[in-house]
PDB file of C-alpha atoms in Angstrom:
ATOM      1  CA  MET A 237      22.002  22.309  -0.464  1.00  0.00           C
ATOM      2  CA  ARG A 238      19.806  19.248   0.524  1.00  0.00           C
ATOM      3  CA  LYS A 239      21.380  15.757  -0.719  1.00  0.00           C
ATOM      4  CA  ARG A 240      19.271  13.768  -4.069  1.00  0.00           C
ATOM      5  CA  PHE A 241      18.381  10.626  -2.253  1.00  0.00           C
ATOM      6  CA  PRO A 242      19.288   7.482  -3.741  1.00  0.00           C
ATOM      7  CA  ALA A 243      15.803   5.578  -1.347  1.00  0.00           C
ATOM      8  CA  PHE A 244      13.716   2.931  -1.344  1.00  0.00           C
ATOM      9  CA  SER A 245       9.923   3.419  -1.334  1.00  0.00           C
ATOM     10  CA  LEU A 246       7.071   0.986   0.332  1.00  0.00           C
ATOM     11  CA  SER A 247       4.143   2.797  -1.912  1.00  0.00           C
ATOM     12  CA  SER A 248       6.195   2.274  -5.588  1.00  0.00           C
ATOM     13  CA  TYR A 249       8.250  -1.170  -5.744  1.00  0.00           C
ATOM     14  CA  GLY A 250       5.748  -3.834  -5.983  1.00  0.00           C
ATOM     15  CA  THR A 251       3.537  -3.132  -8.942  1.00  0.00           C
ATOM     16  CA  SER A 252       1.823  -6.454 -10.141  1.00  0.00           C
ATOM     17  CA  TRP A 253      -1.276  -8.214  -8.541  1.00  0.00           C
ATOM     18  CA  SER A 254      -0.651 -12.594  -8.564  1.00  0.00           C
ATOM     19  CA  ALA A 255      -3.158 -13.949 -11.309  1.00  0.00           C
ATOM     20  CA  ASN A 256      -4.921 -16.055  -8.583  1.00  0.00           C
ATOM     21  CA  ARG A 257      -6.073 -12.544  -6.393  1.00  0.00           C
ATOM     22  CA  ARG A 258      -6.571 -10.346  -8.896  1.00  0.00           C
ATOM     23  CA  ILE A 259      -9.071 -12.474 -10.254  1.00  0.00           C
ATOM     24  CA  ALA A 260     -10.489 -12.688  -7.167  1.00  0.00           C
ATOM     25  CA  ILE A 261     -10.156  -8.457  -7.468  1.00  0.00           C
ATOM     26  CA  VAL A 262     -11.163  -7.942  -9.910  1.00  0.00           C
ATOM     27  CA  ALA A 263     -14.061 -10.184  -9.672  1.00  0.00           C
ATOM     28  CA  ALA A 264     -15.325  -8.729  -6.588  1.00  0.00           C
ATOM     29  CA  ALA A 265     -14.923  -5.638  -7.733  1.00  0.00           C
ATOM     30  CA  VAL A 266     -18.140  -6.354 -10.685  1.00  0.00           C
ATOM     31  CA  ALA A 267     -20.030  -8.026  -7.507  1.00  0.00           C
ATOM     32  CA  ALA A 268     -19.793  -4.509  -6.261  1.00  0.00           C
ATOM     33  CA  LEU A 269     -19.970  -1.945  -8.375  1.00  0.00           C
ATOM     34  CA  LEU A 270     -21.862  -3.341 -11.532  1.00  0.00           C
ATOM     35  CA  ALA A 271     -19.640  -1.314 -13.531  1.00  0.00           C
ATOM     36  CA  ILE A 272     -16.779  -2.453 -15.618  1.00  0.00           C
ATOM     37  CA  ALA A 273     -15.257   0.670 -15.923  1.00  0.00           C
ATOM     38  CA  VAL A 274     -14.373   0.446 -12.919  1.00  0.00           C
ATOM     39  CA  VAL A 275     -11.908  -2.874 -13.162  1.00  0.00           C
ATOM     40  CA  VAL A 276     -10.614  -1.307 -15.901  1.00  0.00           C
ATOM     41  CA  ALA A 277      -9.868   2.254 -14.007  1.00  0.00           C
ATOM     42  CA  LEU A 278      -7.754  -0.279 -12.027  1.00  0.00           C
ATOM     43  CA  LEU A 279      -6.512  -2.548 -12.783  1.00  0.00           C
ATOM     44  CA  THR A 280      -5.326  -1.412 -16.803  1.00  0.00           C
ATOM     45  CA  GLY A 281      -2.892   0.606 -18.259  1.00  0.00           C
ATOM     46  CA  ASP A 282       0.124   1.728 -16.402  1.00  0.00           C
ATOM     47  CA  ARG A 283       1.268   2.563 -12.732  1.00  0.00           C
ATOM     48  CA  ASN A 284       1.494   6.818 -12.795  1.00  0.00           C
ATOM     49  CA  GLY A 285       2.459   6.620  -9.368  1.00  0.00           C
ATOM     50  CA  HIS A 286       6.609   8.647  -9.520  1.00  0.00           C
ATOM     51  CA  GLN A 287       8.365   5.795  -8.235  1.00  0.00           C
ATOM     52  CA  LEU A 288      11.995   6.516  -6.569  1.00  0.00           C
ATOM     53  CA  PRO A 289      15.249   6.534  -7.558  1.00  0.00           C
ATOM     54  CA  ALA A 290      17.240   3.138  -7.557  1.00  0.00           C
ATOM     55  CA  ALA A 291      17.941   2.429  -3.046  1.00  0.00           C
ATOM     56  CA  THR A 292      21.428   3.111  -1.651  1.00  0.00           C
ATOM     57  CA  ALA A 293      22.169  -0.936  -3.159  1.00  0.00           C
ATOM     58  CA  PRO A 294      20.271  -2.675  -6.051  1.00  0.00           C
ATOM     59  CA  ALA A 295      18.328  -4.957  -5.484  1.00  0.00           C
ATOM     60  CA  PRO A 296      18.702  -8.516  -7.065  1.00  0.00           C
ATOM     61  CA  THR A 297      17.626  -9.728  -9.930  1.00  0.00           C
ATOM     62  CA  GLY A 298      15.796 -12.214 -12.389  1.00  0.00           C
ATOM     63  CA  SER A 299      13.091 -13.267  -8.667  1.00  0.00           C
ATOM     64  CA  PRO A 300      10.324 -10.304  -6.936  1.00  0.00           C
ATOM     65  CA  ILE A 301      11.200  -8.291  -5.250  1.00  0.00           C
ATOM     66  CA  ALA A 302       9.417  -9.477  -2.453  1.00  0.00           C
ATOM     67  CA  SER A 303       7.687 -12.987  -0.480  1.00  0.00           C
ATOM     68  CA  ALA A 304       4.270 -13.638  -0.854  1.00  0.00           C
ATOM     69  CA  ALA A 305       4.455 -15.211   2.158  1.00  0.00           C
ATOM     70  CA  ALA A 306       2.933 -14.701   5.783  1.00  0.00           C
ATOM     71  CA  PRO A 307       5.358 -13.409   8.045  1.00  0.00           C
ATOM     72  CA  LYS A 308       6.628 -15.175  11.612  1.00  0.00           C
ATOM     73  CA  PRO A 309       3.685 -14.140  14.525  1.00  0.00           C
ATOM     74  CA  SER A 310       6.210 -14.417  16.585  1.00  0.00           C
ATOM     75  CA  SER A 311       8.201 -11.558  15.716  1.00  0.00           C
ATOM     76  CA  GLY A 312       6.547  -8.202  16.630  1.00  0.00           C
ATOM     77  CA  SER A 313       5.320  -5.121  14.512  1.00  0.00           C
ATOM     78  CA  GLY A 314       7.662  -3.045  15.533  1.00  0.00           C
ATOM     79  CA  SER A 315       7.882   0.985  14.158  1.00  0.00           C
ATOM     80  CA  VAL A 316       4.961  -0.553  12.358  1.00  0.00           C
ATOM     81  CA  PRO A 317       2.277   1.568  13.788  1.00  0.00           C
ATOM     82  CA  LYS A 318      -1.203  -1.282  14.516  1.00  0.00           C
ATOM     83  CA  PRO A 319      -4.278  -0.184  12.230  1.00  0.00           C
ATOM     84  CA  PRO A 320      -7.026   2.081  13.080  1.00  0.00           C
ATOM     85  CA  GLN A 321     -10.249   1.567  14.307  1.00  0.00           C
ATOM     86  CA  ILE A 322     -11.929   3.800  12.055  1.00  0.00           C
ATOM     87  CA  ALA A 323     -15.277   2.650   9.952  1.00  0.00           C
ATOM     88  CA  GLU A 324     -14.751   5.189   7.129  1.00  0.00           C
ATOM     89  CA  PRO A 325     -13.998   4.097   4.640  1.00  0.00           C
ATOM     90  CA  VAL A 326     -11.379   7.907   3.480  1.00  0.00           C
ATOM     91  CA  ALA A 327     -10.181   7.658   6.376  1.00  0.00           C
ATOM     92  CA  TYR A 328      -9.311   4.256   6.554  1.00  0.00           C
ATOM     93  CA  ALA A 329      -7.447   4.108   3.460  1.00  0.00           C
ATOM     94  CA  LYS A 330      -5.480   7.538   4.342  1.00  0.00           C
ATOM     95  CA  ALA A 331      -3.614   6.470   7.544  1.00  0.00           C
ATOM     96  CA  ALA A 332      -3.617   2.771   5.747  1.00  0.00           C
ATOM     97  CA  ALA A 333      -1.184   5.503   3.047  1.00  0.00           C
ATOM     98  CA  ARG A 334       1.104   6.977   5.591  1.00  0.00           C
ATOM     99  CA  MET A 335       2.207   3.722   7.217  1.00  0.00           C
ATOM    100  CA  LEU A 336       2.598   1.819   3.873  1.00  0.00           C
ATOM    101  CA  TRP A 337       5.301   4.930   3.449  1.00  0.00           C
ATOM    102  CA  SER A 338       7.254   4.601   6.467  1.00  0.00           C
ATOM    103  CA  TYR A 339       9.120   2.838   8.091  1.00  0.00           C
ATOM    104  CA  ASP A 340      11.852   2.748   9.793  1.00  0.00           C
ATOM    105  CA  THR A 341      14.972   0.365   9.117  1.00  0.00           C
ATOM    106  CA  ARG A 342      17.030   1.384  12.644  1.00  0.00           C
ATOM    107  CA  ASP A 343      14.687  -0.440  14.627  1.00  0.00           C
ATOM    108  CA  THR A 344      12.225  -2.323  12.490  1.00  0.00           C
ATOM    109  CA  SER A 345      13.133  -5.416  10.957  1.00  0.00           C
ATOM    110  CA  ARG A 346      11.432  -7.555   7.415  1.00  0.00           C
ATOM    111  CA  ASP A 347       9.828  -9.757   9.794  1.00  0.00           C
ATOM    112  CA  GLN A 348       8.468  -6.673  11.766  1.00  0.00           C
ATOM    113  CA  GLN A 349       7.006  -4.440   8.690  1.00  0.00           C
ATOM    114  CA  LEU A 350       5.513  -7.436   7.005  1.00  0.00           C
ATOM    115  CA  ALA A 351       4.047  -8.845  10.247  1.00  0.00           C
ATOM    116  CA  GLY A 352       3.006  -5.242  11.791  1.00  0.00           C
ATOM    117  CA  MET A 353       1.977  -4.540   7.807  1.00  0.00           C
ATOM    118  CA  ARG A 354       0.266  -7.869   7.419  1.00  0.00           C
ATOM    119  CA  ALA A 355      -2.518  -6.060  10.225  1.00  0.00           C
ATOM    120  CA  TRP A 356      -4.129  -4.181   8.298  1.00  0.00           C
ATOM    121  CA  MET A 357      -5.679  -5.921   6.159  1.00  0.00           C
ATOM    122  CA  THR A 358      -8.821  -8.196   5.242  1.00  0.00           C
ATOM    123  CA  THR A 359      -9.329 -11.617   7.622  1.00  0.00           C
ATOM    124  CA  GLU A 360     -12.021 -11.960   4.387  1.00  0.00           C
ATOM    125  CA  THR A 361      -9.454 -14.092   1.996  1.00  0.00           C
ATOM    126  CA  LYS A 362     -11.575 -13.704  -0.804  1.00  0.00           C
ATOM    127  CA  TYR A 363     -11.325  -9.849  -0.845  1.00  0.00           C
ATOM    128  CA  ALA A 364      -7.421 -10.124   0.616  1.00  0.00           C
ATOM    129  CA  ASP A 365      -4.487  -9.578  -2.035  1.00  0.00           C
ATOM    130  CA  TRP A 366      -1.522  -9.562  -0.258  1.00  0.00           C
ATOM    131  CA  ALA A 367       0.809 -10.361  -2.571  1.00  0.00           C
ATOM    132  CA  SER A 368       0.845  -6.439  -3.492  1.00  0.00           C
ATOM    133  CA  VAL A 369       0.929  -5.465  -0.299  1.00  0.00           C
ATOM    134  CA  SER A 370       4.547  -7.689   0.980  1.00  0.00           C
ATOM    135  CA  SER A 371       5.404  -6.414  -2.781  1.00  0.00           C
ATOM    136  CA  GLN A 372       6.288  -3.011  -1.171  1.00  0.00           C
ATOM    137  CA  VAL A 373       8.412  -4.486   0.823  1.00  0.00           C
ATOM    138  CA  PRO A 374      12.679  -4.890  -0.868  1.00  0.00           C
ATOM    139  CA  ASP A 375      14.058  -8.715   0.195  1.00  0.00           C
ATOM    140  CA  PRO A 376      16.278  -9.213   2.556  1.00  0.00           C
ATOM    141  CA  LEU A 377      19.789  -8.612   1.471  1.00  0.00           C
ATOM    142  CA  LEU A 378      18.960  -4.949   0.074  1.00  0.00           C
ATOM    143  CA  TRP A 379      16.383  -4.888   3.325  1.00  0.00           C
ATOM    144  CA  SER A 380      20.523  -5.288   4.705  1.00  0.00           C
ATOM    145  CA  ARG A 381      21.558  -3.275   3.407  1.00  0.00           C
ATOM    146  CA  MET A 382      19.706  -0.463   4.201  1.00  0.00           C
ATOM    147  CA  ALA A 383      19.631  -0.694   7.869  1.00  0.00           C
ATOM    148  CA  ASP A 384      23.235  -0.430   7.679  1.00  0.00           C
ATOM    149  CA  GLN A 385      22.844   3.337   6.413  1.00  0.00           C
ATOM    150  CA  ASP A 386      19.283   3.400   9.107  1.00  0.00           C
ATOM    151  CA  GLN A 387      17.501   4.553   6.256  1.00  0.00           C
ATOM    152  CA  HIS A 388      14.110   5.663   7.150  1.00  0.00           C
ATOM    153  CA  ALA A 389      10.763   7.503   6.180  1.00  0.00           C
ATOM    154  CA  THR A 390       7.935   9.166   6.723  1.00  0.00           C
ATOM    155  CA  ALA A 391       4.966  10.850   4.921  1.00  0.00           C
ATOM    156  CA  GLY A 392       2.408  13.118   5.018  1.00  0.00           C
ATOM    157  CA  VAL A 393      -0.972  13.159   3.587  1.00  0.00           C
ATOM    158  CA  THR A 394      -2.054  15.990   1.411  1.00  0.00           C
ATOM    159  CA  GLU A 395      -5.781  14.342   1.235  1.00  0.00           C
ATOM    160  CA  GLY A 396      -7.403  11.148   0.074  1.00  0.00           C
ATOM    161  CA  HIS A 397     -10.744  10.867  -1.929  1.00  0.00           C
ATOM    162  CA  TYR A 398     -13.254   8.657  -4.327  1.00  0.00           C
ATOM    163  CA  PRO A 399     -12.229   8.318  -7.707  1.00  0.00           C
ATOM    164  CA  SER A 400     -15.040   9.957 -10.915  1.00  0.00           C
ATOM    165  CA  ALA A 401     -15.130   6.002 -11.704  1.00  0.00           C
ATOM    166  CA  PHE A 402     -15.530   4.344  -8.089  1.00  0.00           C
ATOM    167  CA  LYS A 403     -18.512   7.568  -7.172  1.00  0.00           C
ATOM    168  CA  GLN A 404     -20.078   6.957 -11.682  1.00  0.00           C
ATOM    169  CA  ALA A 405     -20.823   3.012 -10.183  1.00  0.00           C
ATOM    170  CA  LEU A 406     -21.932   3.661  -6.415  1.00  0.00           C
ATOM    171  CA  ALA A 407     -24.403   6.856  -8.027  1.00  0.00           C
ATOM    172  CA  ASP A 408     -25.806   3.893 -10.777  1.00  0.00           C
ATOM    173  CA  ASP A 409     -26.836   1.698  -8.302  1.00  0.00           C
ATOM    174  CA  PRO A 410     -26.424   2.116  -4.886  1.00  0.00           C
ATOM    175  CA  SER A 411     -26.821  -1.150  -3.291  1.00  0.00           C
ATOM    176  CA  ALA A 412     -25.015  -2.791  -4.559  1.00  0.00           C
ATOM    177  CA  ILE A 413     -22.030  -2.516  -2.210  1.00  0.00           C
ATOM    178  CA  THR A 414     -23.379  -4.297  -0.230  1.00  0.00           C
ATOM    179  CA  GLU A 415     -22.365  -7.493  -2.188  1.00  0.00           C
ATOM    180  CA  ALA A 416     -18.334  -6.746  -0.761  1.00  0.00           C
ATOM    181  CA  TYR A 417     -18.678  -3.225   0.885  1.00  0.00           C
ATOM    182  CA  ILE A 418     -15.237  -2.745  -0.653  1.00  0.00           C
ATOM    183  CA  TYR A 419     -14.740   1.277  -1.807  1.00  0.00           C
ATOM    184  CA  VAL A 420     -11.233   2.601  -4.123  1.00  0.00           C
ATOM    185  CA  VAL A 421      -9.736   5.725  -2.683  1.00  0.00           C
ATOM    186  CA  THR A 422      -6.842   6.844  -3.937  1.00  0.00           C
ATOM    187  CA  VAL A 423      -4.219   8.920  -1.461  1.00  0.00           C
ATOM    188  CA  ASN A 424      -2.020  11.549  -2.106  1.00  0.00           C
ATOM    189  CA  GLY A 425       0.409  13.063   0.310  1.00  0.00           C
ATOM    190  CA  LYS A 426       4.514  13.789   0.706  1.00  0.00           C
ATOM    191  CA  GLN A 427       7.009  10.806   1.805  1.00  0.00           C
ATOM    192  CA  THR A 428      10.420  12.048   3.539  1.00  0.00           C
ATOM    193  CA  LEU A 429      13.693  10.018   3.787  1.00  0.00           C
ATOM    194  CA  SER A 430      15.864   9.592   5.875  1.00  0.00           C
ATOM    195  CA  TRP A 431      19.955   8.061   5.997  1.00  0.00           C
ATOM    196  CA  LYS A 432      22.503   8.769   7.642  1.00  0.00           C
ATOM    197  CA  LYS A 433      25.274  11.907   7.862  1.00  0.00           C
ATOM    198  CA  GLY A 434      22.666  13.114   6.432  1.00  0.00           C
ATOM    199  CA  GLY A 435      21.179  11.904   3.592  1.00  0.00           C
ATOM    200  CA  GLY A 436      17.679  12.554   2.665  1.00  0.00           C
ATOM    201  CA  GLY A 437      15.249  14.401   0.870  1.00  0.00           C
ATOM    202  CA  ALA A 438      11.411  14.142  -0.279  1.00  0.00           C
ATOM    203  CA  GLU A 439       8.880  13.060  -3.368  1.00  0.00           C
ATOM    204  CA  GLU A 440       5.224  13.834  -3.806  1.00  0.00           C
ATOM    205  CA  ARG A 441       3.814   9.578  -3.392  1.00  0.00           C
ATOM    206  CA  ALA A 442      -0.517   8.638  -4.557  1.00  0.00           C
ATOM    207  CA  VAL A 443      -1.263   5.530  -4.475  1.00  0.00           C
ATOM    208  CA  THR A 444      -5.210   4.131  -5.372  1.00  0.00           C
ATOM    209  CA  LEU A 445      -6.320   1.548  -2.899  1.00  0.00           C
ATOM    210  CA  ALA A 446      -9.602  -1.383  -1.417  1.00  0.00           C
ATOM    211  CA  VAL A 447     -10.574  -1.059   1.823  1.00  0.00           C
ATOM    212  CA  GLN A 448     -14.181  -3.221   3.290  1.00  0.00           C
ATOM    213  CA  CYS A 449     -15.576  -1.604   5.881  1.00  0.00           C
ATOM    214  CA  ARG A 450     -18.872  -3.569   7.019  1.00  0.00           C
ATOM    215  CA  PRO A 451     -20.754  -2.616   7.873  1.00  0.00           C
ATOM    216  CA  ASN A 452     -20.341  -2.257  12.206  1.00  0.00           C
ATOM    217  CA  HIS A 453     -17.069  -2.722  11.528  1.00  0.00           C
ATOM    218  CA  ASP A 454     -13.257  -1.477  11.888  1.00  0.00           C
ATOM    219  CA  CYS A 455     -12.172  -0.589   8.206  1.00  0.00           C
ATOM    220  CA  THR A 456      -9.453  -2.633   6.804  1.00  0.00           C
ATOM    221  CA  LEU A 457      -7.393  -3.428   3.573  1.00  0.00           C
ATOM    222  CA  GLY A 458      -7.997  -5.448   0.491  1.00  0.00           C
ATOM    223  CA  ALA A 459      -5.693  -4.141  -1.817  1.00  0.00           C
ATOM    224  CA  ILE A 460      -2.897  -1.920  -3.610  1.00  0.00           C
ATOM    225  CA  ALA A 461      -4.344  -1.344  -6.974  1.00  0.00           C
ATOM    226  CA  PRO A 462      -1.344  -2.118  -9.601  1.00  0.00           C
ATOM    227  CA  SER A 463      -2.018   1.981 -10.710  1.00  0.00           C
ATOM    228  CA  VAL A 464      -3.354   4.980  -9.649  1.00  0.00           C
ATOM    229  CA  THR A 465      -6.422   6.422 -10.111  1.00  0.00           C
ATOM    230  CA  GLN A 466      -7.799  10.128 -10.152  1.00  0.00           C
TER     231      GLN A 466
END
């Protein structure tokens, strides 16, 4: 009988964008898409992704779970994969979602996890919401307790697509995307977790990402939306 897992998910740990970055992303979306429907779809309503049960150790309360500070450059990236050289938004978003849903505390420190994730981000600070990505990583104490249990996760992606609001905005004004080349992509898949003594389980996952794909450049990650938009 499969054990129910007291697991942690990188995909659903943090849900809030910082105020300044939220404003920047909204402004970029408005400029690029000229459609308030997309902004409303991305930035309103509760997160409807499935959240995993509590982790093996409870997180401390009263302070943000993850730091938005940049990881140490010399820490390496552990088991976090390097960003692929992909120029197609949906393909890149699927790879990014797989990265976000995977981790291995057995051979990767928290700083390495953050450094690996940071490498996927756009270098255009105007369009980068690092806080929305870094908030997926738990605080140092919880990461340490997860490592004590050899907790690790793998992920599989079933599909990726442009949400209907984004497609409609793009159809209404195809040239508007050329302002920032930010694409909104929703990805669905499954996360499988394991830890000591045969513990483990799996759960369906969904995430909406902002991906920047400028012409003649590889795509990069801009942000994780606070809610999943289909």
